[in-house]
Structure formats: structure tokens, C-alpha cells
PDB file of N, CA and C in Angstrom:
ATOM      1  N   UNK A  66      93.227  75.326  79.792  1.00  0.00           N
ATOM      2  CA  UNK A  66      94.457  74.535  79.811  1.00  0.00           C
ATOM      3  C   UNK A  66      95.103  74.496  78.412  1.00  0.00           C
ATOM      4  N   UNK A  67      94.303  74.251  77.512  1.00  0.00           N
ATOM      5  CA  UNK A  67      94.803  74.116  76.195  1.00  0.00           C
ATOM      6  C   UNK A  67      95.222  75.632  75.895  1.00  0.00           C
ATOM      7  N   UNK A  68      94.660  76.894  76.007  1.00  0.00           N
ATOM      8  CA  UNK A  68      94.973  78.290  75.677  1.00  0.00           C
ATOM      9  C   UNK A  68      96.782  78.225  76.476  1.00  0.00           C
ATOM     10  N   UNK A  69      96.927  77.709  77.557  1.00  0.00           N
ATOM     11  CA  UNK A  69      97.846  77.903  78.083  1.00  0.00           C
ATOM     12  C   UNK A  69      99.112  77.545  77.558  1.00  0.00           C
ATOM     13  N   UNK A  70      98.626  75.953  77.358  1.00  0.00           N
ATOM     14  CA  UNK A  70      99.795  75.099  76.239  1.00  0.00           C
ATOM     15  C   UNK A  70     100.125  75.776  75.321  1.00  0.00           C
ATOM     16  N   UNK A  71      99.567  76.042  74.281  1.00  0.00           N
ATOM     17  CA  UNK A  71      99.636  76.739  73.109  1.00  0.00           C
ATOM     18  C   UNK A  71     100.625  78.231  73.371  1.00  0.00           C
ATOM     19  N   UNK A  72      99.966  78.823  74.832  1.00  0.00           N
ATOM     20  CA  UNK A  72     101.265  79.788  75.509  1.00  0.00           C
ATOM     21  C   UNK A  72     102.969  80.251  75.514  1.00  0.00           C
ATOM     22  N   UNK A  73     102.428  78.637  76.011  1.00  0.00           N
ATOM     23  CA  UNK A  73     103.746  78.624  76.532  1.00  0.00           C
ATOM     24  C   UNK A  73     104.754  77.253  75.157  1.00  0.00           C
ATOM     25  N   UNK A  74     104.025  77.021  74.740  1.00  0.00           N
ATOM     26  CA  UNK A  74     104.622  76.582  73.448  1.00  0.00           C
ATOM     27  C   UNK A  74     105.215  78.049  72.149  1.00  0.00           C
ATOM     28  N   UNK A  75     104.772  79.358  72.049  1.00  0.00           N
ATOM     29  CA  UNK A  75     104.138  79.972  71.404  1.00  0.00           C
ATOM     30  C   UNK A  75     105.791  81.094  71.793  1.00  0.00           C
ATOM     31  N   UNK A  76     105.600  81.086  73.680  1.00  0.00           N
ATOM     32  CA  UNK A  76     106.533  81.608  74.363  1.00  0.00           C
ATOM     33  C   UNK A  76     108.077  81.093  74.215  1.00  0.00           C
ATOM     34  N   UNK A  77     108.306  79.953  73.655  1.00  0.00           N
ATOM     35  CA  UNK A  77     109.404  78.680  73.548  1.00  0.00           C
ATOM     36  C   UNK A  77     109.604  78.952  72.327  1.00  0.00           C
ATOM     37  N   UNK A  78     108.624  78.972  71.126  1.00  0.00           N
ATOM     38  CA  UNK A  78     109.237  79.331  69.947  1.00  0.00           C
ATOM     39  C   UNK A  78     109.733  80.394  69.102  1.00  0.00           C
ATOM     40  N   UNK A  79     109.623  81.394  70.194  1.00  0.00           N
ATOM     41  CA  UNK A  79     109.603  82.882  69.723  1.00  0.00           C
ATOM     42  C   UNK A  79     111.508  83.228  70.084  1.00  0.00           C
ATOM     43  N   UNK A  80     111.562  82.592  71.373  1.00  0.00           N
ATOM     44  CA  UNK A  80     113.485  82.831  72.049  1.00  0.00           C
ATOM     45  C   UNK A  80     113.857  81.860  71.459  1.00  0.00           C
ATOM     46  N   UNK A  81     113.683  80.687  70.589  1.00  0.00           N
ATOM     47  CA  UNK A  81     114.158  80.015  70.174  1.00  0.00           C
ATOM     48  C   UNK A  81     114.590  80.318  68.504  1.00  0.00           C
ATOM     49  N   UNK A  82     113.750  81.143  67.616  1.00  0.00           N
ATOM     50  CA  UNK A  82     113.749  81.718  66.228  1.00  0.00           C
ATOM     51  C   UNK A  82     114.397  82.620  66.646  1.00  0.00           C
ATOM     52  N   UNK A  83     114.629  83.326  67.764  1.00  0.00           N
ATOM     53  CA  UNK A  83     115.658  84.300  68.019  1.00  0.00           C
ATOM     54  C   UNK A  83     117.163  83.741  68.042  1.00  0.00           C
ATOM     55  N   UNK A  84     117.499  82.624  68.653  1.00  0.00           N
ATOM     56  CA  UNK A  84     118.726  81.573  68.751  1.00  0.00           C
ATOM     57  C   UNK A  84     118.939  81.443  67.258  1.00  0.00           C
ATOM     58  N   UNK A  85     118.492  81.234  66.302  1.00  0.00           N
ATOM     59  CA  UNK A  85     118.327  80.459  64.739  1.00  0.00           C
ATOM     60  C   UNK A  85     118.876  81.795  64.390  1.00  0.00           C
ATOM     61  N   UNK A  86     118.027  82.916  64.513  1.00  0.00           N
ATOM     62  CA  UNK A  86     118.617  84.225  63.946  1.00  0.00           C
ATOM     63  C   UNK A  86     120.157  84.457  64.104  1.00  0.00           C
ATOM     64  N   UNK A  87     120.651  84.689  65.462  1.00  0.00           N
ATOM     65  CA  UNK A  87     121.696  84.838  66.311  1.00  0.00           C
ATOM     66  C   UNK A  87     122.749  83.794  65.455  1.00  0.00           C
ATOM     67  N   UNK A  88     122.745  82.611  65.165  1.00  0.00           N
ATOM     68  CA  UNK A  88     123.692  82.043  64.801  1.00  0.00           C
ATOM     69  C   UNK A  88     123.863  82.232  63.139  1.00  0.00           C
ATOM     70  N   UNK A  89     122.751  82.413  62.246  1.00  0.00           N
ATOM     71  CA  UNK A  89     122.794  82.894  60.999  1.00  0.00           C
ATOM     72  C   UNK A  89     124.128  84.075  60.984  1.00  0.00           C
ATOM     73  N   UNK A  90     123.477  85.429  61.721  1.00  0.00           N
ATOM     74  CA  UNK A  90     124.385  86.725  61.919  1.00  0.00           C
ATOM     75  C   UNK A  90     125.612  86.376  62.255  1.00  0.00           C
ATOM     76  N   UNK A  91     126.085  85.569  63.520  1.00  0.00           N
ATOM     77  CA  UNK A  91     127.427  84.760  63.575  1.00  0.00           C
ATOM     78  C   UNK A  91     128.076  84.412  62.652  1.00  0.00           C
ATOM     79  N   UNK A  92     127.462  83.225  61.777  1.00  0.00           N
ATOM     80  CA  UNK A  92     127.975  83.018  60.137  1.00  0.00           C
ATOM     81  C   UNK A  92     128.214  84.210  59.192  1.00  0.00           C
ATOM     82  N   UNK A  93     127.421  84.887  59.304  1.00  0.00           N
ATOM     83  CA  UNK A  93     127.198  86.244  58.355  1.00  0.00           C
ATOM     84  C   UNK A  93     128.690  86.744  58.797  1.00  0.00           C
ATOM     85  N   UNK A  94     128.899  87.456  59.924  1.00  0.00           N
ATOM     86  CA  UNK A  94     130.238  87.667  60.337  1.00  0.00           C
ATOM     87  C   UNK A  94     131.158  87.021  60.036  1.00  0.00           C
ATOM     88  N   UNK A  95     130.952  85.669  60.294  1.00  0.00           N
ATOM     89  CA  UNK A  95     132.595  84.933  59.732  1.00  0.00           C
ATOM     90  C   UNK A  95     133.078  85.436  58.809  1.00  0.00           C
ATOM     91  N   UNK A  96     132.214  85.585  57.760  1.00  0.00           N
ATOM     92  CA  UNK A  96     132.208  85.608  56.199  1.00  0.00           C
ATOM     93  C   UNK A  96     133.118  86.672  56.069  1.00  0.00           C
ATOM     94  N   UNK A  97     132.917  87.466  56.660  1.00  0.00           N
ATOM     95  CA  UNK A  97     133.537  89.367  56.434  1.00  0.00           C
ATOM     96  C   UNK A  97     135.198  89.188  57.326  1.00  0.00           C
ATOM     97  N   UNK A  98     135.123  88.857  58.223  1.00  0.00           N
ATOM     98  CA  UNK A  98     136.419  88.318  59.015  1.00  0.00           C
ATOM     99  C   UNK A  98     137.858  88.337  58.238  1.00  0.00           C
ATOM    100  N   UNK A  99     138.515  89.128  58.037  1.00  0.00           N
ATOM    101  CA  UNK A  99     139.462  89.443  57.270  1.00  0.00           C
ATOM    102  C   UNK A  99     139.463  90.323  55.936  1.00  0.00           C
ATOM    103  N   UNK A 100     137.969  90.661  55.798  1.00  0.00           N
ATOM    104  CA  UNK A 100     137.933  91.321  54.337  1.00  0.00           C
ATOM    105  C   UNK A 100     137.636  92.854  54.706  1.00  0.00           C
ATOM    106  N   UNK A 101     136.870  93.325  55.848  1.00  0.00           N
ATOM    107  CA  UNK A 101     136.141  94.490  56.664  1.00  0.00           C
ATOM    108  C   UNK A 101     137.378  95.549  56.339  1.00  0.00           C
ATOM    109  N   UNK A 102     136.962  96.754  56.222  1.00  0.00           N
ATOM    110  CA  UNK A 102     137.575  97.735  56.398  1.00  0.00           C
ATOM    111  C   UNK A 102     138.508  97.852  57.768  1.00  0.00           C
ATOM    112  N   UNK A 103     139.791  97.852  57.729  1.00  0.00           N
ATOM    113  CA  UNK A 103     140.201  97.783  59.120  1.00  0.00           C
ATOM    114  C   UNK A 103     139.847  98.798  60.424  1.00  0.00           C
ATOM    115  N   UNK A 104     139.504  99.762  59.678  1.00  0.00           N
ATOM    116  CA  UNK A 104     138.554 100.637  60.880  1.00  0.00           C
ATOM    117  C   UNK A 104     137.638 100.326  61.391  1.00  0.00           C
ATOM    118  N   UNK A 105     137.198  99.199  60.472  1.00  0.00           N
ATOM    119  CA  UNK A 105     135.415  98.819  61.032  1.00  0.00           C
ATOM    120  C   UNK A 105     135.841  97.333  61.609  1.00  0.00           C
ATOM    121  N   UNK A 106     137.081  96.970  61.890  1.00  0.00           N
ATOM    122  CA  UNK A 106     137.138  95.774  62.751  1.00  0.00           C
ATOM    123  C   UNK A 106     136.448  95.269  63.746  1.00  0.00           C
ATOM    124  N   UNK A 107     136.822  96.693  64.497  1.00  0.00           N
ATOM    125  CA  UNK A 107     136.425  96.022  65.999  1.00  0.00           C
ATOM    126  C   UNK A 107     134.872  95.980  66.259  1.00  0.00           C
ATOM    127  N   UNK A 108     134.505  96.865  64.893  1.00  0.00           N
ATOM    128  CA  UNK A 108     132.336  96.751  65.376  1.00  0.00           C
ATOM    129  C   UNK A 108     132.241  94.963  64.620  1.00  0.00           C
ATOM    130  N   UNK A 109     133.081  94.218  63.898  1.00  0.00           N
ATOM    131  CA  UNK A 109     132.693  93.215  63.775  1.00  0.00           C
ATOM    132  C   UNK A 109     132.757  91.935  64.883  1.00  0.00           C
ATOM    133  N   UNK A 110     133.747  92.117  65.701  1.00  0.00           N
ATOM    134  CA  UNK A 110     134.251  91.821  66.825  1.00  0.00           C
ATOM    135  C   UNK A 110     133.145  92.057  67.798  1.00  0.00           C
ATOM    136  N   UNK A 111     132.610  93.502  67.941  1.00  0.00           N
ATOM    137  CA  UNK A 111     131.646  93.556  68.762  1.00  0.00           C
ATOM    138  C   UNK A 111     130.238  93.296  68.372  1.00  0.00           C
ATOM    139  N   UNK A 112     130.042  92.996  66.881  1.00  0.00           N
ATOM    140  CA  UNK A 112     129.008  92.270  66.749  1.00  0.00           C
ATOM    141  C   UNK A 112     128.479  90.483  67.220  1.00  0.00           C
ATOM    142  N   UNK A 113     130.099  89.932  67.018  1.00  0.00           N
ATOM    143  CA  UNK A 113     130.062  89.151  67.673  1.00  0.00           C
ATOM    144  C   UNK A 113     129.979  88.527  68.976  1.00  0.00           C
ATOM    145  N   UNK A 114     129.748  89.467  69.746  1.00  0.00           N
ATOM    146  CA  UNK A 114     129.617  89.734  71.325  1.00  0.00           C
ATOM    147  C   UNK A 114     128.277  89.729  71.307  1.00  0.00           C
ATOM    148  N   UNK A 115     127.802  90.894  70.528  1.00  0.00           N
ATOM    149  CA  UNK A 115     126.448  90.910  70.996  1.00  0.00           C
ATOM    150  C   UNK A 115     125.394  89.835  70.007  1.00  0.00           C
ATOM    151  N   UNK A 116     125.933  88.597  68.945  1.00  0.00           N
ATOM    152  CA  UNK A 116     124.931  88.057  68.749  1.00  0.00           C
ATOM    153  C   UNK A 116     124.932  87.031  69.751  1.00  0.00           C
ATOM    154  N   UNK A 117     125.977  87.028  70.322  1.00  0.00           N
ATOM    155  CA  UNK A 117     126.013  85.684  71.626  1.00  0.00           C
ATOM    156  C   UNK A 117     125.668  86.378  72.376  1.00  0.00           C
ATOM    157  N   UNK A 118     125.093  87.649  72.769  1.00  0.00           N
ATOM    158  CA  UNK A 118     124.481  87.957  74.341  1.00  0.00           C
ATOM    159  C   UNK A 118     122.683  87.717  73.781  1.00  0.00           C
ATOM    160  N   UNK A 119     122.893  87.856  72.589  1.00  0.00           N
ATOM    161  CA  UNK A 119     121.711  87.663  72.028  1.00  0.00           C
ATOM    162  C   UNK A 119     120.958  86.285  71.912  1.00  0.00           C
ATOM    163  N   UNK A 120     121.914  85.348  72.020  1.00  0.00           N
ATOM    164  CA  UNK A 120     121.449  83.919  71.635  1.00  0.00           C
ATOM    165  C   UNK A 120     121.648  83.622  73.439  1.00  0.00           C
ATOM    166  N   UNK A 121     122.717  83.965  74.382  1.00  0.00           N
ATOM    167  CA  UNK A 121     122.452  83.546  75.579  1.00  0.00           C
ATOM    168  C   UNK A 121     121.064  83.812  76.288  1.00  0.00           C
ATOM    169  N   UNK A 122     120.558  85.034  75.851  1.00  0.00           N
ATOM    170  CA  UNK A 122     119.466  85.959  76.499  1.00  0.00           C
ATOM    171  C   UNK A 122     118.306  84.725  76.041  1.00  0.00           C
ATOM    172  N   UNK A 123     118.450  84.883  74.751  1.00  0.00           N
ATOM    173  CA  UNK A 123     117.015  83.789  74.351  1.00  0.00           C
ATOM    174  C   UNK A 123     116.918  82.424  74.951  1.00  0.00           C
ATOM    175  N   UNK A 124     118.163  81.795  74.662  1.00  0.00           N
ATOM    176  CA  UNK A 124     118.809  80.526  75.549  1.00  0.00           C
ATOM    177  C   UNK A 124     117.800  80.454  76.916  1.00  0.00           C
ATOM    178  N   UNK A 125     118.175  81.666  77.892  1.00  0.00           N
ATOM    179  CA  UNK A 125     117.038  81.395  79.074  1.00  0.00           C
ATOM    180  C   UNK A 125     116.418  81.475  78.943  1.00  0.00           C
ATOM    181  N   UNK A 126     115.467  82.369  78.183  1.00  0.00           N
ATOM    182  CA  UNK A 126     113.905  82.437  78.042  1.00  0.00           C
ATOM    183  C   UNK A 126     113.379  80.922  77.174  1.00  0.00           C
ATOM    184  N   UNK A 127     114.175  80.532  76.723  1.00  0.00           N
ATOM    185  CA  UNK A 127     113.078  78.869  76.141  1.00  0.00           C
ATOM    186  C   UNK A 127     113.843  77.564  77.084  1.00  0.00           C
ATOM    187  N   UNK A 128     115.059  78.325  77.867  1.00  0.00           N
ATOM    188  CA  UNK A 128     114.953  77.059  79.034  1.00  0.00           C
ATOM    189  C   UNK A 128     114.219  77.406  80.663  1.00  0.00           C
ATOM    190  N   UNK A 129     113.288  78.807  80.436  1.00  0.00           N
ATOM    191  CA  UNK A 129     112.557  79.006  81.626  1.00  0.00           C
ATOM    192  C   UNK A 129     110.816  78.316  80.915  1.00  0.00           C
ATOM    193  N   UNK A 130     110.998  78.235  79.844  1.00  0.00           N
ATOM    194  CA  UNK A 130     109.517  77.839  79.213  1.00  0.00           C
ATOM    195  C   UNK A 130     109.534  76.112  79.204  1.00  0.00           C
ATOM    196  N   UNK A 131     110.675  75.631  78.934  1.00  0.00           N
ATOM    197  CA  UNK A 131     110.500  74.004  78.828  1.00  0.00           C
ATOM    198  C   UNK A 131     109.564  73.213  79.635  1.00  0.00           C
ATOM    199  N   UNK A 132     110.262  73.821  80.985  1.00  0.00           N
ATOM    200  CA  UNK A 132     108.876  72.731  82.066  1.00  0.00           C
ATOM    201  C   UNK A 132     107.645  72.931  81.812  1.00  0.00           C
ATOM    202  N   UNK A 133     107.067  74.298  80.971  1.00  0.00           N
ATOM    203  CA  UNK A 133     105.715  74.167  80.747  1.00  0.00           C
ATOM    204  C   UNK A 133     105.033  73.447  79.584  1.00  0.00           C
ATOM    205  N   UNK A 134     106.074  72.951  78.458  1.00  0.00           N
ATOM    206  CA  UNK A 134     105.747  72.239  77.391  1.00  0.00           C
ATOM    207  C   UNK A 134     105.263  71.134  78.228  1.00  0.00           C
ATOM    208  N   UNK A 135     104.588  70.275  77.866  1.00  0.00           N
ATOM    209  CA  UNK A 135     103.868  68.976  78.166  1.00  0.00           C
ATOM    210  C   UNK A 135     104.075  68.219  77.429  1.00  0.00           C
ATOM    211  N   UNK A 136     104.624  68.177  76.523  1.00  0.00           N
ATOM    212  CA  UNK A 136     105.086  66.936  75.309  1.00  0.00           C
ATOM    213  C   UNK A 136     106.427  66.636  75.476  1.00  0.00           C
ATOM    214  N   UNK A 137     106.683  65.747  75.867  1.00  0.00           N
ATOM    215  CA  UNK A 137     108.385  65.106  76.126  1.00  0.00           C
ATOM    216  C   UNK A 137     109.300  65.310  74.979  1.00  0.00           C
ATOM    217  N   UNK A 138     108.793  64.861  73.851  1.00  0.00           N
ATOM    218  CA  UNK A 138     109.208  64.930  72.969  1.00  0.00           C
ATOM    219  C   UNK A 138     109.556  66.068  72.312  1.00  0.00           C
ATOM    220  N   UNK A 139     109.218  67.240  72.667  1.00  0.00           N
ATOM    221  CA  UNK A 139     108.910  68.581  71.427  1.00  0.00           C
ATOM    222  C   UNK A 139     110.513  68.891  73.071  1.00  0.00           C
ATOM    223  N   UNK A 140     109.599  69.219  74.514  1.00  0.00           N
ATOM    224  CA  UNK A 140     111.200  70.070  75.418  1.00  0.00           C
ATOM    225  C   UNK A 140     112.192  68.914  75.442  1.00  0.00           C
ATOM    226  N   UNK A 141     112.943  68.166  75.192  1.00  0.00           N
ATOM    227  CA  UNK A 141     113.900  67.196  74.336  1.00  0.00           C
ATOM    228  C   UNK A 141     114.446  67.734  73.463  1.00  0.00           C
ATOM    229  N   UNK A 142     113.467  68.083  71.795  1.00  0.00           N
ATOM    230  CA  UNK A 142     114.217  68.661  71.024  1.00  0.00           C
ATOM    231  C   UNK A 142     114.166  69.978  70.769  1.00  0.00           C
ATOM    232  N   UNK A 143     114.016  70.800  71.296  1.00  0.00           N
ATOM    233  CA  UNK A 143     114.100  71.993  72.204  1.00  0.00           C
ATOM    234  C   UNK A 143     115.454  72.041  73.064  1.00  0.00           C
ATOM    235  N   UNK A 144     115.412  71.182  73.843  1.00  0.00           N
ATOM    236  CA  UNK A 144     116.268  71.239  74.629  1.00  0.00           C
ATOM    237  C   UNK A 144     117.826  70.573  73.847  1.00  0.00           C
ATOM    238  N   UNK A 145     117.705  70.360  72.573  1.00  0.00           N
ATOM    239  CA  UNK A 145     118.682  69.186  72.403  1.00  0.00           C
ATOM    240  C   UNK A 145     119.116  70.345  71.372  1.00  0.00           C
ATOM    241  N   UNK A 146     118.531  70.649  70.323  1.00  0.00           N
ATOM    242  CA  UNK A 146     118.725  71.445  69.102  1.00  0.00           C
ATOM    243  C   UNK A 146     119.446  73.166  69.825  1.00  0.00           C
ATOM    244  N   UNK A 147     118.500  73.436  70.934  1.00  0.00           N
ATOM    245  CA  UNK A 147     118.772  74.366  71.627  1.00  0.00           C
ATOM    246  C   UNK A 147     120.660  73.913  71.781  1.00  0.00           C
ATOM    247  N   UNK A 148     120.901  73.663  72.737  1.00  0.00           N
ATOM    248  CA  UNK A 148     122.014  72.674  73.345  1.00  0.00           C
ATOM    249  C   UNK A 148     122.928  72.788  71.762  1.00  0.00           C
ATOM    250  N   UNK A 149     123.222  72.631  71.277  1.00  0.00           N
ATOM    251  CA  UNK A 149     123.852  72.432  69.846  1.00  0.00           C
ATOM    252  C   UNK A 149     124.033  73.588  69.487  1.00  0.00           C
ATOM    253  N   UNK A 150     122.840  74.898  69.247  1.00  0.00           N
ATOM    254  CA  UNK A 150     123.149  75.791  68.364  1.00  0.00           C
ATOM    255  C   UNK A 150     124.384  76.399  69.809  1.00  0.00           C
ATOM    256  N   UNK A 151     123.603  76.735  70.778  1.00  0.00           N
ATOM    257  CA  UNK A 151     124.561  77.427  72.118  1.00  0.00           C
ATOM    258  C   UNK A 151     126.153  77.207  71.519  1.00  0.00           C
ATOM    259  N   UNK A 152     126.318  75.645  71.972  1.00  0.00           N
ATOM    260  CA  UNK A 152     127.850  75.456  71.799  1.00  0.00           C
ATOM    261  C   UNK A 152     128.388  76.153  70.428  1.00  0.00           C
ATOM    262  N   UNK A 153     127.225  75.699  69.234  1.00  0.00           N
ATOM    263  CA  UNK A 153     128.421  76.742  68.202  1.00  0.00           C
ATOM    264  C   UNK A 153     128.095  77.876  68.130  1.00  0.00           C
ATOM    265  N   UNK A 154     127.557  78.766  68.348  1.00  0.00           N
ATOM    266  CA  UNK A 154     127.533  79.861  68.725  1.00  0.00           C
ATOM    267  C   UNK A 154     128.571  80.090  69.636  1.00  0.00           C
ATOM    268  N   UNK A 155     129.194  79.855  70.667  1.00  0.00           N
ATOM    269  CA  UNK A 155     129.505  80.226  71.387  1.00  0.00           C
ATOM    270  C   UNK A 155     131.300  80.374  70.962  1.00  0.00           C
ATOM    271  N   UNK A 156     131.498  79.070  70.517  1.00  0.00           N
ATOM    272  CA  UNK A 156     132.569  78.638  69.525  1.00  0.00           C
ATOM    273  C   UNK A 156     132.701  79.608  68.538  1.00  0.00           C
ATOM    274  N   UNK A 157     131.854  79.695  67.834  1.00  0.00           N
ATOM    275  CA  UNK A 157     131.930  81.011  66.938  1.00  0.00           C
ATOM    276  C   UNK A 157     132.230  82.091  66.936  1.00  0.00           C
ATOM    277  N   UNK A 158     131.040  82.673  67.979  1.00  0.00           N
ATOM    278  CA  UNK A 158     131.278  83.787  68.650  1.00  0.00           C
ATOM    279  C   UNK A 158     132.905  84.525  69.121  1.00  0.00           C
ATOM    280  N   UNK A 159     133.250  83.376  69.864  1.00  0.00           N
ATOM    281  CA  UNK A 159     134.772  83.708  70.629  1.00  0.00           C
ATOM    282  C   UNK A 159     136.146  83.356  69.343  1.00  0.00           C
ATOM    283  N   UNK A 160     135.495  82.352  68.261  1.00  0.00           N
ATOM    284  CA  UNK A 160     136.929  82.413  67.295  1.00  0.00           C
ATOM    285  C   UNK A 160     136.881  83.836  66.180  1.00  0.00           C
ATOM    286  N   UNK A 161     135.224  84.490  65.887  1.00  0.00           N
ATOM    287  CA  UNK A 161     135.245  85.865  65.253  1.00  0.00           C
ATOM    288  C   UNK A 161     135.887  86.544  66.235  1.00  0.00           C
ATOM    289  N   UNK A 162     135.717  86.725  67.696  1.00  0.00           N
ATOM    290  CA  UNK A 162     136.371  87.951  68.189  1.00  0.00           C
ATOM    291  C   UNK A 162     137.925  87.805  68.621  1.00  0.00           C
ATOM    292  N   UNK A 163     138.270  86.046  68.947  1.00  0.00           N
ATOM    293  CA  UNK A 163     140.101  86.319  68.723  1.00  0.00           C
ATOM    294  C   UNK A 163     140.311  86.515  67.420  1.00  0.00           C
ATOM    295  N   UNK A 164     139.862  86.033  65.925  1.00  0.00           N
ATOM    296  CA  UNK A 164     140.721  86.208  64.908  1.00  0.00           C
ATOM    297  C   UNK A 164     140.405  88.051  64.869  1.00  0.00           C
ATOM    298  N   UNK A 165     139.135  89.030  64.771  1.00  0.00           N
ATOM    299  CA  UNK A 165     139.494  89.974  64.951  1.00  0.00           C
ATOM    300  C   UNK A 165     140.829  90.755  65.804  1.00  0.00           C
ATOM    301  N   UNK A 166     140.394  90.196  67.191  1.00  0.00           N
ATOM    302  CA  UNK A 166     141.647  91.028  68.169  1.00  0.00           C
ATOM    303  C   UNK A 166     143.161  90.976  67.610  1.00  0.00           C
ATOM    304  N   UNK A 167     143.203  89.539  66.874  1.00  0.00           N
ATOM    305  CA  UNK A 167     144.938  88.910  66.603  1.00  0.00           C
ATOM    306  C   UNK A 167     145.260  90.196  65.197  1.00  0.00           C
ATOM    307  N   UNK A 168     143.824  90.459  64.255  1.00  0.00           N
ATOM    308  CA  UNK A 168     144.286  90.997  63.307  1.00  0.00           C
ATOM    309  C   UNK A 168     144.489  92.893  63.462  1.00  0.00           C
ATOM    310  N   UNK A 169     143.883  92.873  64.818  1.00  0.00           N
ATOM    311  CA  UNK A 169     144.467  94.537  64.980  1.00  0.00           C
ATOM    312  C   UNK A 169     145.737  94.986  64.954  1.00  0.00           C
TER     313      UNK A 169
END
């Protein structure tokens, strides 16, 4: 039982350091957002696509693991911190790829 916990705790923190990553790279992008070579626009644009398919993808995998945490407290803030990065990510995500599209 305990090998299991540790599992599926183990399984939760792995798509979740993936989410943390995903929104870093998001920021990383902002940064470049008007300065990029204009040829290389649209791969910034489409980077921003794919760190949000990247943070959605992980998103399910640590909200298919929650019910197996056993500590209320830990799938809460999991579920809460999770919940937070999503929205700005997602926010992010979609204002890097209109200010790209507007500047083609």
C-alpha cells in the first residue's frame, strides 16, 4: 500500500514539473515577442501552441492521479496550484499567438 502511495504521488509530480516547465517556456516566449526575426515569427507563435498542448497534456495526467493521492491536503494543492498555472498559461499562450498573428 505504501509502495503504491509513493506511486502514484511520484506519478502526480512528474505531469505536474512538466506544467512548471510549460509555463517558464511561455514566459521565455513573451520575452522575444516583438524582437524575433520576422521570419522566425510564426515558429514563436507555434511554440506557443505547443507549450499549452504541453501543459494541457500534463494537466490530465496529474488530474487522472489525484483520486489516488490520499492526503487531502497535498490533491487540494495540486489541484489548486495546478488550476492557476492552466489559466495563465492558457492566457498566455493565446495573447503570444494573437500578438504574433496581429504582427505578421
Amino acid at each position: 500500500a505504501e509502495a503504491i502511495k509513493e506511486a502514484v504521488l511520484l506519478a502526480t509530480k512528474v505531469p505536474f514539473s512538466v506544467m512548471e516547465l510549460a509555463i517558464d517556456g511561455l514566459n521565455i516566449a513573451k520575452t522575444i515577442v516583438g524582437k524575433s526575426n520576422l521570419n522566425c515569427a510564426s515558429d514563436l507563435g507555434v511554440s506557443a501552441l505547443m507549450f499549452l498542448a504541453m501543459l494541457k497534456g500534463a494537466w490530465l495526467n496529474v488530474l487522472t492521479n489525484l483520486p489516488g493521492i490520499k492526503n487531502p491536503d497535498m490533491e487540494i494543492s495540486f489541484k489548486d496550484k495546478g488550476e492557476k498555472i492552466y489559466k495563465e498559461a492558457e492566457a498566455l499562450a493565446n495573447s503570444i499567438y494573437e500578438e504574433v498573428k496581429n504582427n505578421l
